[in-house]
CSV table of C-alpha atoms in Angstrom, one decimal:
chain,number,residue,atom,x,y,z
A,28,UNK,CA,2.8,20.4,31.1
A,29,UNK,CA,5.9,17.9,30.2
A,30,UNK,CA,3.4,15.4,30.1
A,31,UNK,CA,1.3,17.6,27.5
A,32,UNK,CA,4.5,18.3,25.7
A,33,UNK,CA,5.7,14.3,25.6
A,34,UNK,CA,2.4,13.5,24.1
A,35,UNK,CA,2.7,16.3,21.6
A,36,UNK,CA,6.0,15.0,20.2
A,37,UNK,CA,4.7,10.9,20.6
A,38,UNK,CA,1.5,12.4,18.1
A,39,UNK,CA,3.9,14.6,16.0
A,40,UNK,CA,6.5,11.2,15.5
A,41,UNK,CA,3.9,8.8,15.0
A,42,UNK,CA,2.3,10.9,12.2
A,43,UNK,CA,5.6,11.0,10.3
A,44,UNK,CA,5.9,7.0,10.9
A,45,UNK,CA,3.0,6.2,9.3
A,46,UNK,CA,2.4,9.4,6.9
A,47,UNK,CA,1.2,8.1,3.4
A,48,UNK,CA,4.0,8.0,0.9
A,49,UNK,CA,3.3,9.4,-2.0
A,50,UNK,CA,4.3,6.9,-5.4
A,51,UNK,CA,4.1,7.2,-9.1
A,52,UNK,CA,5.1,4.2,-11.3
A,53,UNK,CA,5.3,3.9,-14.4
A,54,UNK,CA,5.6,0.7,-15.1
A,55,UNK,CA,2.8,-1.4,-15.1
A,56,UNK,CA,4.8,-4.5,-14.1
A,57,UNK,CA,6.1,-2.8,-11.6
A,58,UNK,CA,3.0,-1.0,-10.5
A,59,UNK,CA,1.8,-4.4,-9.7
A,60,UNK,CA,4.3,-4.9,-7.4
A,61,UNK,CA,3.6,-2.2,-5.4
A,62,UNK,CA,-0.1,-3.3,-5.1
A,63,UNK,CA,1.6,-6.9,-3.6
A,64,UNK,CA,3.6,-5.3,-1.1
A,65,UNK,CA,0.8,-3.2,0.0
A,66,UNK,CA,1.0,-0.1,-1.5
A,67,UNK,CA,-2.2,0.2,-3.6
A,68,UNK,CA,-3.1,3.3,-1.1
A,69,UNK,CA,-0.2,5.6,-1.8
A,70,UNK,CA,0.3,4.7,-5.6
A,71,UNK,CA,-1.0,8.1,-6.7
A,72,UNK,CA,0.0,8.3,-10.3
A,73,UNK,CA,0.1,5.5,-13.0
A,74,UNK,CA,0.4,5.6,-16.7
A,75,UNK,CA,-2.4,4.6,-19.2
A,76,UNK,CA,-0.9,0.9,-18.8
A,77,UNK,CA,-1.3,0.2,-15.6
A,78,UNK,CA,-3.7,-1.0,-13.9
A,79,UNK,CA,-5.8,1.2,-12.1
A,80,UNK,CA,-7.7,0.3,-8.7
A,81,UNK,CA,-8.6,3.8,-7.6
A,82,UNK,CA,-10.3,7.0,-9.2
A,83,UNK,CA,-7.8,8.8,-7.3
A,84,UNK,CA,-5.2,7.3,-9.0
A,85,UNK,CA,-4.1,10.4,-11.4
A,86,UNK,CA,-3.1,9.2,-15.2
A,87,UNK,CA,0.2,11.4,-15.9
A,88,UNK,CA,0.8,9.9,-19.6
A,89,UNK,CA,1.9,6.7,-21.2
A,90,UNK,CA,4.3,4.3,-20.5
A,91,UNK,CA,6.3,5.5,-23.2
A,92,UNK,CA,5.2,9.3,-22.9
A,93,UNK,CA,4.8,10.4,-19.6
A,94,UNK,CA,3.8,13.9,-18.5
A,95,UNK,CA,6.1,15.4,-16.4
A,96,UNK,CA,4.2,18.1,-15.2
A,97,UNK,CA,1.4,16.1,-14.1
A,98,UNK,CA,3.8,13.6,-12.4
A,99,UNK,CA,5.5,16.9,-10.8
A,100,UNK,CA,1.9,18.2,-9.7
A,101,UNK,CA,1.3,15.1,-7.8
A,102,UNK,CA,4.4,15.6,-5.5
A,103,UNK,CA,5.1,12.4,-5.6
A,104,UNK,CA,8.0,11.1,-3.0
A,105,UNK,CA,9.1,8.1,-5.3
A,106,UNK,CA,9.3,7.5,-9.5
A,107,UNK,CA,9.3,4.2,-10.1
A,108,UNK,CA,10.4,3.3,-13.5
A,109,UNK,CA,12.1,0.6,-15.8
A,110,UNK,CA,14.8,1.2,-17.6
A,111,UNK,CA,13.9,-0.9,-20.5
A,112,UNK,CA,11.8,1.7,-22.8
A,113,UNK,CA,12.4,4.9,-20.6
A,114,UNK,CA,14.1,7.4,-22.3
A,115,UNK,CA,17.1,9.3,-20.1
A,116,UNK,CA,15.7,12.6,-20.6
A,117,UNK,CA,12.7,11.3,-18.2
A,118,UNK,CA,14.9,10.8,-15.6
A,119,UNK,CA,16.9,13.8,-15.9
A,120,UNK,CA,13.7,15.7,-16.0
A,121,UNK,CA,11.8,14.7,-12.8
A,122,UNK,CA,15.0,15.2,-10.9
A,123,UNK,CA,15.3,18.6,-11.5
A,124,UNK,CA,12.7,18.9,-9.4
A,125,UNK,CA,14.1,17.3,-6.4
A,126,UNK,CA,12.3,13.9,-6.8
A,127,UNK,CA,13.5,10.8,-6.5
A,128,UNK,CA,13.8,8.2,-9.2
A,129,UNK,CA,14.1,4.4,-8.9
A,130,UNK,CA,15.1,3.2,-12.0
A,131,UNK,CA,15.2,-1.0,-12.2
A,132,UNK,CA,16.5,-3.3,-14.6
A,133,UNK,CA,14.1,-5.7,-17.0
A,134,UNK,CA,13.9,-9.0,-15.5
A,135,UNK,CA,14.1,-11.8,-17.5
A,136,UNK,CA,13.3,-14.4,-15.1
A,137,UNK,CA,12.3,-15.8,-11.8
A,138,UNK,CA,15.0,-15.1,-9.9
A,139,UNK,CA,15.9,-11.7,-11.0
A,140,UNK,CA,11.5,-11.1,-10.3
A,141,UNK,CA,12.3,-12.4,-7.0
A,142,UNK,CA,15.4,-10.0,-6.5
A,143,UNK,CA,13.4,-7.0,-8.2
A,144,UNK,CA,10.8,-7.7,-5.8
A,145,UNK,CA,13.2,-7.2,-2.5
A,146,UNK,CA,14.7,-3.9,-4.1
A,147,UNK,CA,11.5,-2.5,-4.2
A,148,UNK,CA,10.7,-3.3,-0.9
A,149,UNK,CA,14.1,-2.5,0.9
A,150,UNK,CA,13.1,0.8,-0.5
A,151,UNK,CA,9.6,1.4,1.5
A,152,UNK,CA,11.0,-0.4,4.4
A,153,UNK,CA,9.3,-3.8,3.4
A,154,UNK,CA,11.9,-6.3,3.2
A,155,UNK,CA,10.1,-8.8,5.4
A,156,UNK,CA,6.8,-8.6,4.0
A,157,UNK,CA,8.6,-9.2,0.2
A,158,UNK,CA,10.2,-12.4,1.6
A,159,UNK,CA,7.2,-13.5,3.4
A,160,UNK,CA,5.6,-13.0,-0.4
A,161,UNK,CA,8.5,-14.8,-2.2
A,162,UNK,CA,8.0,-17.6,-0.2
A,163,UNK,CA,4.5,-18.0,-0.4
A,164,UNK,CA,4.7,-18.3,-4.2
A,165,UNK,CA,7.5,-20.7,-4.4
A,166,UNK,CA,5.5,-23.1,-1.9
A,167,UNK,CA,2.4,-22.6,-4.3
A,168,UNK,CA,4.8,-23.6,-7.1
A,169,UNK,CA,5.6,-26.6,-5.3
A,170,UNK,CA,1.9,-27.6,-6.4
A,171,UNK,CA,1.8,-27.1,-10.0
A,172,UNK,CA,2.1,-30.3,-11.9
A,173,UNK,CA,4.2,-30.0,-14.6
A,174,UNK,CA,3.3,-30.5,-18.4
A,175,UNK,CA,4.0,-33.1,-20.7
A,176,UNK,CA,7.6,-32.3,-21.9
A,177,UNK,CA,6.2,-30.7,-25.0
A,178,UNK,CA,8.1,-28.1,-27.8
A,179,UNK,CA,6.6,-25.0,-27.4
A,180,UNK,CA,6.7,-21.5,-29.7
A,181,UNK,CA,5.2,-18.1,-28.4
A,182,UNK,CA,4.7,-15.7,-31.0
A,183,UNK,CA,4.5,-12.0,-30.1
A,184,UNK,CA,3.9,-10.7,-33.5
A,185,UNK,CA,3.2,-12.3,-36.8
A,186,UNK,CA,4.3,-9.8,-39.0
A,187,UNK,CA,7.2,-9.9,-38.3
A,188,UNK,CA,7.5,-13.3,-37.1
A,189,UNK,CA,8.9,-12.1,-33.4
A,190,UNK,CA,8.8,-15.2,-31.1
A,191,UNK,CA,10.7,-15.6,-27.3
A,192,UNK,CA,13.4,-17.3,-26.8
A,193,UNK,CA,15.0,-19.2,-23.7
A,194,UNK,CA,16.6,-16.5,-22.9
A,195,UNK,CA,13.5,-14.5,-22.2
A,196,UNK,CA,11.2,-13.9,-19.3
A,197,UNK,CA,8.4,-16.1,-21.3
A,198,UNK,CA,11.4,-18.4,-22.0
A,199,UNK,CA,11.3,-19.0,-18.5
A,200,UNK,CA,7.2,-19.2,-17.7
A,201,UNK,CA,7.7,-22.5,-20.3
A,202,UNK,CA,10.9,-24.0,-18.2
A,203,UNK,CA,8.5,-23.8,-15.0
A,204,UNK,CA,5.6,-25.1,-16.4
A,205,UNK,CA,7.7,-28.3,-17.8
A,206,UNK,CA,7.7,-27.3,-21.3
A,207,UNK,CA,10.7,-27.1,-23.5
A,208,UNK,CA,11.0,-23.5,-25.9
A,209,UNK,CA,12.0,-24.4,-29.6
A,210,UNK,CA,13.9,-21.0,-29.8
A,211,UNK,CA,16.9,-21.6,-28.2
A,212,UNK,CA,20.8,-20.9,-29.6
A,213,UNK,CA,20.2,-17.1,-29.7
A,214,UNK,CA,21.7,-14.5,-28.0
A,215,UNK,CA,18.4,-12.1,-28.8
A,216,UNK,CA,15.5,-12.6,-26.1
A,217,UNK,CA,13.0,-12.0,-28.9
A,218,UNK,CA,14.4,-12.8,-31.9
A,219,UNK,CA,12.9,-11.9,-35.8
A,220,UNK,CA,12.0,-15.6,-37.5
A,221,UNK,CA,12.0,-17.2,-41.0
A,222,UNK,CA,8.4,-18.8,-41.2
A,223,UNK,CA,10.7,-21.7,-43.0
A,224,UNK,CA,12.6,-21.7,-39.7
A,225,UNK,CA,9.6,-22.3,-37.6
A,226,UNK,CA,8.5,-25.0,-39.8
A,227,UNK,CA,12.2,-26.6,-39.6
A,228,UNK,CA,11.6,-26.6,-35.8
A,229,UNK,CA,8.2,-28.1,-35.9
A,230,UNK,CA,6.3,-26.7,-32.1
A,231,UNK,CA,3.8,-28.9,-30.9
A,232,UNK,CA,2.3,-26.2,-28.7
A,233,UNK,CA,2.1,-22.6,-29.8
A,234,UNK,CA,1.2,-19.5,-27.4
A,235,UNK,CA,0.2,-16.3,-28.3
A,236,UNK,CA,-0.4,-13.1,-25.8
A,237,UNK,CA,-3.5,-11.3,-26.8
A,238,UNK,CA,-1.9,-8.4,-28.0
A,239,UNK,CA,-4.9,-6.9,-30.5
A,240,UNK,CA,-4.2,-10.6,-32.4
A,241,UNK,CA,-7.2,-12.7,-32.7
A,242,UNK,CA,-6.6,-16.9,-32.6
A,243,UNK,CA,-8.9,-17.5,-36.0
A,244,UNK,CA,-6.6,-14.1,-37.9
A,245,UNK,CA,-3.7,-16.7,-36.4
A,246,UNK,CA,-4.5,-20.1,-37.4
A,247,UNK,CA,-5.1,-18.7,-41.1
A,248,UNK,CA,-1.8,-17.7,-40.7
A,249,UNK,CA,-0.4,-21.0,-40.1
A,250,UNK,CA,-2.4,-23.4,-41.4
A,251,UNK,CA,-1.0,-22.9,-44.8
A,252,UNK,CA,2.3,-24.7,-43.0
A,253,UNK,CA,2.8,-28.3,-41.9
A,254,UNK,CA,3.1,-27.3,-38.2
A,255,UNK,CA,2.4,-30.3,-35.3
A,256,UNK,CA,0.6,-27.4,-33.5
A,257,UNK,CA,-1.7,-26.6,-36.1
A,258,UNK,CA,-2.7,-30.1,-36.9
A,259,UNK,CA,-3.3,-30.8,-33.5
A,260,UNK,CA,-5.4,-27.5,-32.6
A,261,UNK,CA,-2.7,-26.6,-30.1
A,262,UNK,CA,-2.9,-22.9,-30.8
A,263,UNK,CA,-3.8,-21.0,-27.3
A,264,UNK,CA,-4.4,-17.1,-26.9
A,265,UNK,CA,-3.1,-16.1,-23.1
A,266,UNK,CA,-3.9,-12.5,-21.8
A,267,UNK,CA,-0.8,-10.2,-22.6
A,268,UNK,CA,-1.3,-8.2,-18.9
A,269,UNK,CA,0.2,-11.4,-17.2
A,270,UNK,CA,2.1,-13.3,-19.7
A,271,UNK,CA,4.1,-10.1,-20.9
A,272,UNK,CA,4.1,-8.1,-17.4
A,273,UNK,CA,7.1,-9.3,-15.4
A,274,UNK,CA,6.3,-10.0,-11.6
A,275,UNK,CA,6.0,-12.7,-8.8
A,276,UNK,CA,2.0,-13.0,-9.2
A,277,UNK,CA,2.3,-13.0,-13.4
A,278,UNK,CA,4.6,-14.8,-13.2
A,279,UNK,CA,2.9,-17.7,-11.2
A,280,UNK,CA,-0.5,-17.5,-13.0
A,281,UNK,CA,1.5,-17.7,-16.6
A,282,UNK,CA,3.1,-20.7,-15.4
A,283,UNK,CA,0.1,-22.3,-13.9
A,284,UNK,CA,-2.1,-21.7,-17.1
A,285,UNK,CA,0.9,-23.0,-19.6
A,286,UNK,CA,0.7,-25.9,-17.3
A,287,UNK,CA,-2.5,-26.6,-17.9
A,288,UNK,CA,-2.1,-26.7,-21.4
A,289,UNK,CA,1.0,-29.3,-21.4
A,290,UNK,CA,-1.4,-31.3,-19.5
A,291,UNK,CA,-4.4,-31.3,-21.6
């Protein structure tokens, strides 16, 4: 019978070890992460931005907009969010009902990814496996070869004229891929821009995320100017879900494809 009841409480312990936890994010950056460190089975909630791997995956809203009572239905044992774009009341909100919140910090570059990365995972008890990650990456960036030193511009919206500076986390996809960002000297990470300004600084490269902007809408737009860039057909169209979604894995593949530009 002590045996029975040993066996009992090894079953009953082993079950709460390895019970599913239960995650909404909603932040598709960070909802990537999770799928990296392993997660992709107890992500139960994403917003409309995220990607979604599952049909069980429940949509509870936007990334902006999310529905609280959807999120609450879902009993979920972790919120993760960002705190760039997430309005307080949110927060407030989903812990009145007892849940707990994870609210990170934009990154804005490779080290803070690296950093957000380990957070996450100190969290589900995954510290290892996020180093084991970080590592692997930062061999595989060991093997990109580096672009010609060329001035580069990305442009996130033409009207306005929004580009990214240095300080930026594209700023710092175009320092690891050997290229040198023509918007530097601002304390803004995507600043607003004088068309004559961008002429004054003259990119030889210019990168656009495919944010609803098509590349011939774009070259009409600049082909009235005498821009290196434009002369030279040096106008590329990236996909926004890696260039514009901070993490370890965007992070690499936005570097390795600006690379390949530099070198062409």
């Amino acid at each position: 019978m002590k045996k029975f009841f040993l066996f009992i409480l090894f079953l009953l312990l082993n079950s709460l070890l390895f019970a599913q936890k239960r995650i909404v994010c909603l932040t598709p950056s960070i909802t990537e992460s999770l799928y990296i460190l392993g997660e992709k089975e107890n992500v139960v909630g994403i917003t409309t931005f995220c990607r979604r791997i599952s049909k069980k995956q429940k949509i509870v809203g936007t990334y902006l907009e999310p529905n609280i009572e959807e999120i609450v239905k879902l009993k979920p044992e972790f919120v993760f969010i960002s705190k760039e774009g997430t309005r307080k009341e949110v927060v407030d909100e989903l812990e009145k009902f007892g849940i707990r919140v994870l609210v990170f910090e934009p990154v804005n570059n490779f080290e803070e990814i690296k950093k957000q990365l380990v957070d996450i995972a100190e969290i589900l008890g995954k510290k290892d496996f996020a180093l084991k990650v970080i590592k692997n990456y930062e061999l595989k960036f060991q093997e990109v070869k580096k672009g010609k030193f060329k001035k580069i511009l990305c442009v996130l919206s033409l009207q306005p004229l929004v580009v990214a500076s240095d300080k930026s986390y594209i700023g710092d996809i175009i320092r690891y891929a050997g290229g040198k960002n023509v918007i530097v000297n601002t304390n803004f990470k995507y600043p607003q821009m004088s068309i004559e300004e961008i002429i004054k600084l003259n990119p030889e490269v210019i990168i656009i995320p495919d944010m609803g902007m098509r590349k011939k809408e774009i070259e009409k737009f600049f082909s009235q100017y005498k821009i290196d860039a434009v002369k030279n057909k040096e106008i590329y169209i990236l996909p926004s879900n890696t260039l514009c979604q901070p993490n370890i894995k965007n992070f690499y593949l936005s570097v390795l494809e600006v690379s390949k530009i530099l070198n062409k």
